[in-house]
Amino acid sequence: MKVIGFKTSLPISNPKSFIEVETEKHLPTNRDLLVRVEAISVNPVDYKIRQGSLKDKVQDIPKIIGWDAVGVVEMVGDNVSLFKKGDKVWYAGDITRSGSNQEYQLVDERIVGFAPTISNEDSAALPLTSLTAYELFIDRMRLSKERDENKSILIVGGAGGVGSIAIQLAKKILGLTVIATASRKESINWCKKMGADYVVNHKNLVENVNNLGFETVDIIVDFVDLNQYWEAFAKLIKPQGQIGSISDPTQPINLRLLKSKSVSFYWELMFTRSMFQTEDMIAQHHILNKVADWFNKGMLQSTVGRVLTGFTVSNLREAHEQLESRTTIGKIVIKF
């Protein structure tokens, strides 16, 4: 089978930043599925790991990244009970294992769902971001339509991959009033297409949100940079409100700014369950099935921004280059 990976961390402009290799197909054991991959998408975690995981080292076997895929189950391990050969599946995978940038991939059935009945490219755009937004909103922050409908939420980074699905979950599933941030005409229009009630420029964030008529908001989620916006969040959050984030702050954040308002703060990392083999790891199987049902019923729309055809080094390099520019709208998908 063909795999595309890297033996050392190089700038994406370097022709050897990705290399193609032929290797033996894996055999699944225990609760693993062997999936024939049909489409993948790229996420910021991909280029961050490519840039940093093999800095100043060269390994003999290429490192394979990629954490979004849709495909067909080819073989199952001895203890698999949720799937059979021929099932169409989707998943984000496990950051501690080889990723989806290969023609066949081993993945634990507990973090795999039955793919929705939409196209491969539409499906491939969604697992990692859907799991991230769902886990943050529902598993971490415990939001529900029954309790939180019509509350206000500020989504920072609305046009990105996670932001695009978060807007939809917040608006269409939870019934929240959604304020998203975007600065370019294309990204503003994208956020509105995803269902945002309001779109504001992230610059002068407090002033721009106040100008909409919101002195404070009930919920804030950060998908960009906690350090950059932390003081603005502390001002904008309502007393007893909630703030959640997936970003990687480079400097410590001052939680004391939240104390007087008794604000709750939540981290979300989609890989936590698989990384630590948590007791509730199978929750991702159930989440992906629930999200697939929402797509099958037309309650949500795919967040694909661009599709590249062909599992090639040049397409992977192009996708990473686009992501690194930080101007990506929606998700970039590669169709095999």
mmCIF file of C-alpha atoms in Angstrom:
data_model
loop_
_atom_site.group_PDB
_atom_site.id
_atom_site.type_symbol
_atom_site.label_atom_id
_atom_site.label_comp_id
_atom_site.label_asym_id
_atom_site.label_seq_id
_atom_site.Cartn_x
_atom_site.Cartn_y
_atom_site.Cartn_z
ATOM 1 C CA MET A 1 0.000 0.000 0.000
ATOM 2 C CA LYS A 2 1.034 3.615 -0.489
ATOM 3 C CA VAL A 3 1.775 5.860 2.475
ATOM 4 C CA ILE A 4 2.859 9.493 2.490
ATOM 5 C CA GLY A 5 4.887 10.707 5.445
ATOM 6 C CA PHE A 6 8.139 12.375 6.465
ATOM 7 C CA LYS A 7 11.403 11.312 8.072
ATOM 8 C CA THR A 8 12.350 14.735 9.420
ATOM 9 C CA SER A 9 10.597 18.057 10.019
ATOM 10 C CA LEU A 10 11.124 20.339 7.019
ATOM 11 C CA PRO A 11 9.478 23.556 5.748
ATOM 12 C CA ILE A 12 6.539 22.757 3.490
ATOM 13 C CA SER A 13 8.368 24.524 0.641
ATOM 14 C CA ASN A 14 10.984 21.729 0.708
ATOM 15 C CA PRO A 15 10.166 19.025 -1.906
ATOM 16 C CA LYS A 16 11.070 16.382 0.700
ATOM 17 C CA SER A 17 8.708 17.736 3.369
ATOM 18 C CA PHE A 18 6.535 14.750 2.380
ATOM 19 C CA ILE A 19 7.712 11.524 0.768
ATOM 20 C CA GLU A 20 5.804 8.619 -0.779
ATOM 21 C CA VAL A 21 6.648 5.061 0.295
ATOM 22 C CA GLU A 22 5.266 1.593 -0.458
ATOM 23 C CA THR A 23 4.790 -0.659 2.570
ATOM 24 C CA GLU A 24 3.008 -3.845 3.615
ATOM 25 C CA LYS A 25 -0.684 -3.701 4.448
ATOM 26 C CA HIS A 26 -1.431 -4.066 8.179
ATOM 27 C CA LEU A 27 -3.416 -6.879 9.798
ATOM 28 C CA PRO A 28 -5.963 -5.860 12.450
ATOM 29 C CA THR A 29 -5.952 -7.461 15.908
ATOM 30 C CA ASN A 30 -8.059 -7.077 19.061
ATOM 31 C CA ARG A 31 -10.546 -4.157 18.558
ATOM 32 C CA ASP A 32 -8.843 -2.659 15.480
ATOM 33 C CA LEU A 33 -10.412 -2.190 12.081
ATOM 34 C CA LEU A 34 -8.406 -2.139 8.861
ATOM 35 C CA VAL A 35 -9.995 0.655 6.815
ATOM 36 C CA ARG A 36 -9.461 1.289 3.099
ATOM 37 C CA VAL A 37 -9.270 5.082 3.107
ATOM 38 C CA GLU A 38 -11.272 6.913 0.430
ATOM 39 C CA ALA A 39 -10.873 10.562 1.474
ATOM 40 C CA ILE A 40 -9.058 12.564 4.148
ATOM 41 C CA SER A 41 -8.897 16.153 5.325
ATOM 42 C CA VAL A 42 -6.148 18.230 6.899
ATOM 43 C CA ASN A 43 -6.217 20.079 10.217
ATOM 44 C CA PRO A 44 -3.886 22.549 11.949
ATOM 45 C CA VAL A 45 -2.680 19.709 14.200
ATOM 46 C CA ASP A 46 -1.233 18.069 11.053
ATOM 47 C CA TYR A 47 1.154 20.857 10.159
ATOM 48 C CA LYS A 48 2.046 21.549 13.791
ATOM 49 C CA ILE A 49 3.173 17.933 14.207
ATOM 50 C CA ARG A 50 4.934 17.939 10.827
ATOM 51 C CA GLN A 51 6.815 21.090 11.803
ATOM 52 C CA GLY A 52 7.853 20.030 15.282
ATOM 53 C CA SER A 53 7.791 16.291 15.915
ATOM 54 C CA LEU A 54 11.027 15.403 14.089
ATOM 55 C CA LYS A 55 12.959 18.646 14.429
ATOM 56 C CA ASP A 56 16.715 18.019 14.290
ATOM 57 C CA LYS A 57 16.171 14.253 13.927
ATOM 58 C CA VAL A 58 15.807 11.817 11.052
ATOM 59 C CA GLN A 59 14.002 8.516 11.503
ATOM 60 C CA ASP A 60 14.286 5.457 9.272
ATOM 61 C CA ILE A 61 10.557 4.844 8.855
ATOM 62 C CA PRO A 62 8.368 7.759 7.683
ATOM 63 C CA LYS A 63 6.040 9.259 10.280
ATOM 64 C CA ILE A 64 2.444 9.159 9.039
ATOM 65 C CA ILE A 65 0.090 11.904 10.174
ATOM 66 C CA GLY A 66 -3.490 12.886 9.309
ATOM 67 C CA TRP A 67 -6.538 12.795 11.569
ATOM 68 C CA ASP A 68 -9.703 12.752 9.484
ATOM 69 C CA ALA A 69 -10.847 9.954 7.198
ATOM 70 C CA VAL A 70 -13.768 8.224 5.561
ATOM 71 C CA GLY A 71 -13.438 4.721 4.139
ATOM 72 C CA VAL A 72 -14.600 1.116 4.053
ATOM 73 C CA VAL A 73 -13.821 -1.608 6.582
ATOM 74 C CA GLU A 74 -11.553 -4.172 4.878
ATOM 75 C CA MET A 75 -10.840 -6.504 7.834
ATOM 76 C CA VAL A 76 -11.674 -6.629 11.545
ATOM 77 C CA GLY A 77 -9.742 -7.731 14.615
ATOM 78 C CA ASP A 78 -10.717 -10.741 16.772
ATOM 79 C CA ASN A 79 -12.564 -8.659 19.397
ATOM 80 C CA VAL A 80 -14.429 -6.246 17.103
ATOM 81 C CA SER A 81 -18.162 -6.151 17.811
ATOM 82 C CA LEU A 82 -19.372 -2.835 16.358
ATOM 83 C CA PHE A 83 -18.481 -3.214 12.656
ATOM 84 C CA LYS A 84 -18.077 -5.783 9.886
ATOM 85 C CA LYS A 85 -16.269 -5.946 6.558
ATOM 86 C CA GLY A 86 -17.842 -3.577 4.017
ATOM 87 C CA ASP A 87 -19.154 -1.006 6.499
ATOM 88 C CA LYS A 88 -18.687 2.634 5.471
ATOM 89 C CA VAL A 89 -17.023 4.465 8.368
ATOM 90 C CA TRP A 90 -15.587 7.817 9.410
ATOM 91 C CA TYR A 91 -13.249 8.820 12.218
ATOM 92 C CA ALA A 92 -10.543 11.206 13.376
ATOM 93 C CA GLY A 93 -8.234 8.606 14.876
ATOM 94 C CA ASP A 94 -5.624 8.543 17.609
ATOM 95 C CA ILE A 95 -2.692 10.974 17.721
ATOM 96 C CA THR A 96 -0.453 8.313 19.300
ATOM 97 C CA ARG A 97 -0.810 6.047 16.224
ATOM 98 C CA SER A 98 -0.158 6.350 12.493
ATOM 99 C CA GLY A 99 -2.598 8.708 10.849
ATOM 100 C CA SER A 100 -4.812 8.643 7.774
ATOM 101 C CA ASN A 101 -2.236 9.684 5.155
ATOM 102 C CA GLN A 102 -2.114 6.098 3.885
ATOM 103 C CA GLU A 103 -4.256 3.866 1.701
ATOM 104 C CA TYR A 104 -5.123 1.466 4.547
ATOM 105 C CA GLN A 105 -5.266 2.410 8.225
ATOM 106 C CA LEU A 106 -5.668 0.588 11.526
ATOM 107 C CA VAL A 107 -8.050 2.305 13.954
ATOM 108 C CA ASP A 108 -9.761 1.239 17.181
ATOM 109 C CA GLU A 109 -13.483 0.610 16.605
ATOM 110 C CA ARG A 110 -14.396 2.577 19.751
ATOM 111 C CA ILE A 111 -13.425 5.879 18.075
ATOM 112 C CA VAL A 112 -15.087 5.076 14.722
ATOM 113 C CA GLY A 113 -18.649 5.807 13.590
ATOM 114 C CA PHE A 114 -20.842 4.776 10.663
ATOM 115 C CA ALA A 115 -20.308 7.409 7.954
ATOM 116 C CA PRO A 116 -23.216 9.652 6.985
ATOM 117 C CA THR A 117 -24.882 9.163 3.602
ATOM 118 C CA ILE A 118 -23.298 12.309 2.162
ATOM 119 C CA SER A 119 -20.334 12.311 -0.250
ATOM 120 C CA ASN A 120 -16.884 11.072 0.768
ATOM 121 C CA GLU A 121 -15.409 14.549 0.520
ATOM 122 C CA ASP A 122 -18.208 16.074 2.613
ATOM 123 C CA SER A 123 -17.802 13.334 5.227
ATOM 124 C CA ALA A 124 -13.997 13.492 5.394
ATOM 125 C CA ALA A 125 -14.118 17.155 6.383
ATOM 126 C CA LEU A 126 -16.007 16.537 9.587
ATOM 127 C CA PRO A 127 -14.895 13.927 12.168
ATOM 128 C CA LEU A 128 -12.165 15.795 14.088
ATOM 129 C CA THR A 129 -13.949 19.131 14.111
ATOM 130 C CA SER A 130 -17.363 17.632 14.933
ATOM 131 C CA LEU A 131 -15.919 15.626 17.816
ATOM 132 C CA THR A 132 -14.058 18.694 19.087
ATOM 133 C CA ALA A 133 -17.084 20.996 19.025
ATOM 134 C CA TYR A 134 -19.471 18.351 20.401
ATOM 135 C CA GLU A 135 -17.127 17.366 23.247
ATOM 136 C CA LEU A 136 -16.489 20.989 24.185
ATOM 137 C CA PHE A 137 -20.140 22.042 24.142
ATOM 138 C CA ILE A 138 -21.849 18.934 25.472
ATOM 139 C CA ASP A 139 -19.301 16.809 27.340
ATOM 140 C CA ARG A 140 -17.235 19.604 28.907
ATOM 141 C CA MET A 141 -19.531 22.645 29.182
ATOM 142 C CA ARG A 142 -22.711 20.541 29.585
ATOM 143 C CA LEU A 143 -24.745 22.767 27.276
ATOM 144 C CA SER A 144 -28.233 21.670 26.264
ATOM 145 C CA LYS A 145 -31.081 23.178 24.279
ATOM 146 C CA GLU A 146 -33.495 22.649 27.174
ATOM 147 C CA ARG A 147 -31.384 24.686 29.583
ATOM 148 C CA ASP A 148 -29.431 27.085 27.362
ATOM 149 C CA GLU A 149 -31.615 27.960 24.355
ATOM 150 C CA ASN A 150 -31.350 31.638 23.331
ATOM 151 C CA LYS A 151 -28.237 32.244 25.438
ATOM 152 C CA SER A 152 -25.491 34.180 23.648
ATOM 153 C CA ILE A 153 -22.251 32.555 22.511
ATOM 154 C CA LEU A 154 -19.149 34.221 21.068
ATOM 155 C CA ILE A 155 -17.185 31.899 18.740
ATOM 156 C CA VAL A 156 -13.680 33.195 18.049
ATOM 157 C CA GLY A 157 -12.409 31.776 14.759
ATOM 158 C CA GLY A 158 -15.761 31.186 13.098
ATOM 159 C CA ALA A 159 -14.546 30.465 9.560
ATOM 160 C CA GLY A 160 -12.020 27.765 10.493
ATOM 161 C CA GLY A 161 -12.689 24.039 10.536
ATOM 162 C CA VAL A 162 -13.833 23.780 14.160
ATOM 163 C CA GLY A 163 -15.541 27.177 14.073
ATOM 164 C CA SER A 164 -17.595 26.192 11.028
ATOM 165 C CA ILE A 165 -19.169 23.174 12.694
ATOM 166 C CA ALA A 166 -19.321 24.878 16.120
ATOM 167 C CA ILE A 167 -21.496 27.657 14.654
ATOM 168 C CA GLN A 168 -23.908 25.020 13.357
ATOM 169 C CA LEU A 169 -24.042 22.984 16.560
ATOM 170 C CA ALA A 170 -24.529 26.145 18.618
ATOM 171 C CA LYS A 171 -27.292 27.516 16.384
ATOM 172 C CA LYS A 172 -29.082 24.504 14.943
ATOM 173 C CA ILE A 173 -28.708 21.928 17.711
ATOM 174 C CA LEU A 174 -28.447 24.020 20.900
ATOM 175 C CA GLY A 175 -30.552 27.019 19.820
ATOM 176 C CA LEU A 176 -27.995 29.624 20.933
ATOM 177 C CA THR A 177 -27.639 33.176 19.625
ATOM 178 C CA VAL A 178 -24.321 33.011 17.761
ATOM 179 C CA ILE A 179 -21.761 35.785 17.401
ATOM 180 C CA ALA A 180 -18.772 34.647 15.310
ATOM 181 C CA THR A 181 -15.525 36.449 14.533
ATOM 182 C CA ALA A 182 -14.214 36.924 10.998
ATOM 183 C CA SER A 183 -12.412 39.769 9.268
ATOM 184 C CA ARG A 184 -12.385 39.150 5.494
ATOM 185 C CA LYS A 185 -15.420 39.390 3.220
ATOM 186 C CA GLU A 186 -15.185 35.699 2.265
ATOM 187 C CA SER A 187 -14.876 34.518 5.866
ATOM 188 C CA ILE A 188 -17.723 36.793 7.014
ATOM 189 C CA ASN A 189 -19.989 35.362 4.304
ATOM 190 C CA TRP A 190 -18.919 31.813 5.258
ATOM 191 C CA CYS A 191 -19.851 32.346 8.917
ATOM 192 C CA LYS A 192 -23.268 33.643 7.879
ATOM 193 C CA LYS A 193 -23.694 30.611 5.595
ATOM 194 C CA MET A 194 -22.920 28.341 8.566
ATOM 195 C CA GLY A 195 -25.696 30.056 10.525
ATOM 196 C CA ALA A 196 -24.108 32.822 12.621
ATOM 197 C CA ASP A 197 -26.587 35.492 13.761
ATOM 198 C CA TYR A 198 -23.854 38.138 13.909
ATOM 199 C CA VAL A 199 -20.271 38.376 12.641
ATOM 200 C CA VAL A 200 -17.743 40.775 14.174
ATOM 201 C CA ASN A 201 -14.122 41.630 13.477
ATOM 202 C CA HIS A 202 -11.780 40.085 16.051
ATOM 203 C CA LYS A 203 -9.859 43.369 16.278
ATOM 204 C CA ASN A 204 -11.295 45.614 19.021
ATOM 205 C CA LEU A 205 -13.341 42.610 20.071
ATOM 206 C CA VAL A 206 -14.932 44.102 23.195
ATOM 207 C CA GLU A 207 -16.033 47.249 21.398
ATOM 208 C CA ASN A 208 -17.363 45.360 18.383
ATOM 209 C CA VAL A 209 -19.421 42.965 20.495
ATOM 210 C CA ASN A 210 -20.718 45.846 22.647
ATOM 211 C CA ASN A 211 -21.759 47.680 19.472
ATOM 212 C CA LEU A 212 -24.073 44.780 18.625
ATOM 213 C CA GLY A 213 -25.953 45.475 21.864
ATOM 214 C CA PHE A 214 -24.241 42.805 23.981
ATOM 215 C CA GLU A 215 -22.516 44.206 27.048
ATOM 216 C CA THR A 216 -21.610 40.638 28.016
ATOM 217 C CA VAL A 217 -22.182 37.157 26.568
ATOM 218 C CA ASP A 218 -23.125 33.902 28.317
ATOM 219 C CA ILE A 219 -20.552 31.656 26.630
ATOM 220 C CA ILE A 220 -17.220 32.201 24.852
ATOM 221 C CA VAL A 221 -15.277 29.579 22.893
ATOM 222 C CA ASP A 222 -11.781 30.175 21.537
ATOM 223 C CA PHE A 223 -10.501 28.336 18.466
ATOM 224 C CA VAL A 224 -7.602 30.698 17.694
ATOM 225 C CA ASP A 225 -5.353 32.130 20.421
ATOM 226 C CA LEU A 226 -6.170 32.313 24.119
ATOM 227 C CA ASN A 227 -3.278 34.657 24.901
ATOM 228 C CA GLN A 228 -4.378 37.212 22.325
ATOM 229 C CA TYR A 229 -7.975 37.465 23.538
ATOM 230 C CA TRP A 230 -7.854 36.543 27.233
ATOM 231 C CA GLU A 231 -8.347 40.044 28.665
ATOM 232 C CA ALA A 232 -11.161 40.692 26.183
ATOM 233 C CA PHE A 233 -12.826 37.425 27.228
ATOM 234 C CA ALA A 234 -12.608 38.383 30.911
ATOM 235 C CA LYS A 235 -14.393 41.669 30.123
ATOM 236 C CA LEU A 236 -17.026 40.192 27.807
ATOM 237 C CA ILE A 237 -18.041 37.109 29.753
ATOM 238 C CA LYS A 238 -21.194 37.365 31.834
ATOM 239 C CA PRO A 239 -20.961 36.695 35.574
ATOM 240 C CA GLN A 240 -21.227 32.914 36.118
ATOM 241 C CA GLY A 241 -20.592 32.405 32.405
ATOM 242 C CA GLN A 242 -18.481 29.762 30.660
ATOM 243 C CA ILE A 243 -15.292 29.975 28.570
ATOM 244 C CA GLY A 244 -13.847 27.057 26.578
ATOM 245 C CA SER A 245 -10.742 26.740 24.427
ATOM 246 C CA ILE A 246 -8.825 24.348 22.184
ATOM 247 C CA SER A 247 -5.833 26.614 21.498
ATOM 248 C CA ASP A 248 -2.258 26.250 22.761
ATOM 249 C CA PRO A 249 -1.269 29.363 24.750
ATOM 250 C CA THR A 250 2.423 30.150 24.607
ATOM 251 C CA GLN A 251 2.260 32.170 27.835
ATOM 252 C CA PRO A 252 0.443 31.430 31.122
ATOM 253 C CA ILE A 253 -3.112 32.764 31.321
ATOM 254 C CA ASN A 254 -4.334 34.596 34.398
ATOM 255 C CA LEU A 255 -7.326 32.657 35.706
ATOM 256 C CA ARG A 256 -7.717 35.224 38.509
ATOM 257 C CA LEU A 257 -9.350 37.539 35.954
ATOM 258 C CA LEU A 258 -12.349 35.182 36.090
ATOM 259 C CA LYS A 259 -12.668 34.899 39.863
ATOM 260 C CA SER A 260 -14.867 37.903 40.662
ATOM 261 C CA LYS A 261 -17.414 36.719 38.081
ATOM 262 C CA SER A 262 -17.214 33.033 39.153
ATOM 263 C CA VAL A 263 -16.614 32.085 35.524
ATOM 264 C CA SER A 264 -15.974 28.432 34.614
ATOM 265 C CA PHE A 265 -13.145 27.537 32.188
ATOM 266 C CA TYR A 266 -12.905 24.363 30.087
ATOM 267 C CA TRP A 267 -10.172 22.763 27.983
ATOM 268 C CA GLU A 268 -10.971 20.462 25.078
ATOM 269 C CA LEU A 269 -8.593 18.085 23.297
ATOM 270 C CA MET A 270 -10.313 15.610 21.023
ATOM 271 C CA PHE A 271 -7.472 13.086 21.424
ATOM 272 C CA THR A 272 -7.766 12.793 25.227
ATOM 273 C CA ARG A 273 -10.040 9.745 25.179
ATOM 274 C CA SER A 274 -7.892 7.701 22.777
ATOM 275 C CA MET A 275 -4.561 8.958 24.118
ATOM 276 C CA PHE A 276 -5.352 7.836 27.661
ATOM 277 C CA GLN A 277 -7.646 4.915 26.728
ATOM 278 C CA THR A 278 -10.283 6.399 29.028
ATOM 279 C CA GLU A 279 -13.132 4.268 30.339
ATOM 280 C CA ASP A 280 -15.562 6.238 28.173
ATOM 281 C CA MET A 281 -13.448 6.030 24.994
ATOM 282 C CA ILE A 282 -16.414 4.492 23.152
ATOM 283 C CA ALA A 283 -18.228 7.838 23.563
ATOM 284 C CA GLN A 284 -16.596 8.965 20.307
ATOM 285 C CA HIS A 285 -18.284 6.076 18.474
ATOM 286 C CA HIS A 286 -21.659 7.275 19.775
ATOM 287 C CA ILE A 287 -20.931 10.955 19.063
ATOM 288 C CA LEU A 288 -19.932 10.243 15.461
ATOM 289 C CA ASN A 289 -23.102 8.183 14.951
ATOM 290 C CA LYS A 290 -25.248 10.976 16.407
ATOM 291 C CA VAL A 291 -23.565 13.633 14.238
ATOM 292 C CA ALA A 292 -23.927 11.398 11.153
ATOM 293 C CA ASP A 293 -27.659 11.177 11.867
ATOM 294 C CA TRP A 294 -27.891 14.981 12.003
ATOM 295 C CA PHE A 295 -26.199 15.188 8.593
ATOM 296 C CA ASN A 296 -28.393 12.442 7.147
ATOM 297 C CA LYS A 297 -31.471 14.404 8.257
ATOM 298 C CA GLY A 298 -30.141 17.622 6.683
ATOM 299 C CA MET A 299 -29.869 19.392 10.043
ATOM 300 C CA LEU A 300 -26.199 20.263 9.431
ATOM 301 C CA GLN A 301 -24.149 21.044 6.328
ATOM 302 C CA SER A 302 -20.615 20.003 5.426
ATOM 303 C CA THR A 303 -17.794 22.451 6.048
ATOM 304 C CA VAL A 304 -15.698 21.628 2.966
ATOM 305 C CA GLY A 305 -14.003 24.723 1.597
ATOM 306 C CA ARG A 306 -11.802 23.050 -1.020
ATOM 307 C CA VAL A 307 -11.333 19.579 -2.529
ATOM 308 C CA LEU A 308 -8.087 18.264 -4.043
ATOM 309 C CA THR A 309 -8.300 15.083 -6.131
ATOM 310 C CA GLY A 310 -5.594 12.443 -5.779
ATOM 311 C CA PHE A 311 -3.626 11.054 -2.828
ATOM 312 C CA THR A 312 -0.295 12.588 -3.820
ATOM 313 C CA VAL A 313 2.686 14.324 -2.239
ATOM 314 C CA SER A 314 1.928 17.501 -4.183
ATOM 315 C CA ASN A 315 -1.674 17.648 -2.935
ATOM 316 C CA LEU A 316 -0.637 17.086 0.690
ATOM 317 C CA ARG A 317 2.013 19.799 0.388
ATOM 318 C CA GLU A 318 -0.536 22.171 -1.168
ATOM 319 C CA ALA A 319 -3.031 21.486 1.629
ATOM 320 C CA HIS A 320 -0.426 22.110 4.350
ATOM 321 C CA GLU A 321 0.808 25.265 2.630
ATOM 322 C CA GLN A 322 -2.744 26.613 2.525
ATOM 323 C CA LEU A 323 -3.348 25.785 6.193
ATOM 324 C CA GLU A 324 -0.074 27.395 7.250
ATOM 325 C CA SER A 325 -1.158 30.631 5.539
ATOM 326 C CA ARG A 326 -3.955 30.849 8.166
ATOM 327 C CA THR A 327 -6.398 32.082 5.538
ATOM 328 C CA THR A 328 -8.240 28.775 5.099
ATOM 329 C CA ILE A 329 -12.027 28.887 5.086
ATOM 330 C CA GLY A 330 -13.714 25.653 6.074
ATOM 331 C CA LYS A 331 -11.829 22.390 5.503
ATOM 332 C CA ILE A 332 -9.430 21.169 2.806
ATOM 333 C CA VAL A 333 -10.216 17.625 1.671
ATOM 334 C CA ILE A 334 -8.140 15.208 -0.415
ATOM 335 C CA LYS A 335 -10.195 12.652 -2.335
ATOM 336 C CA PHE A 336 -8.304 9.419 -3.130
#
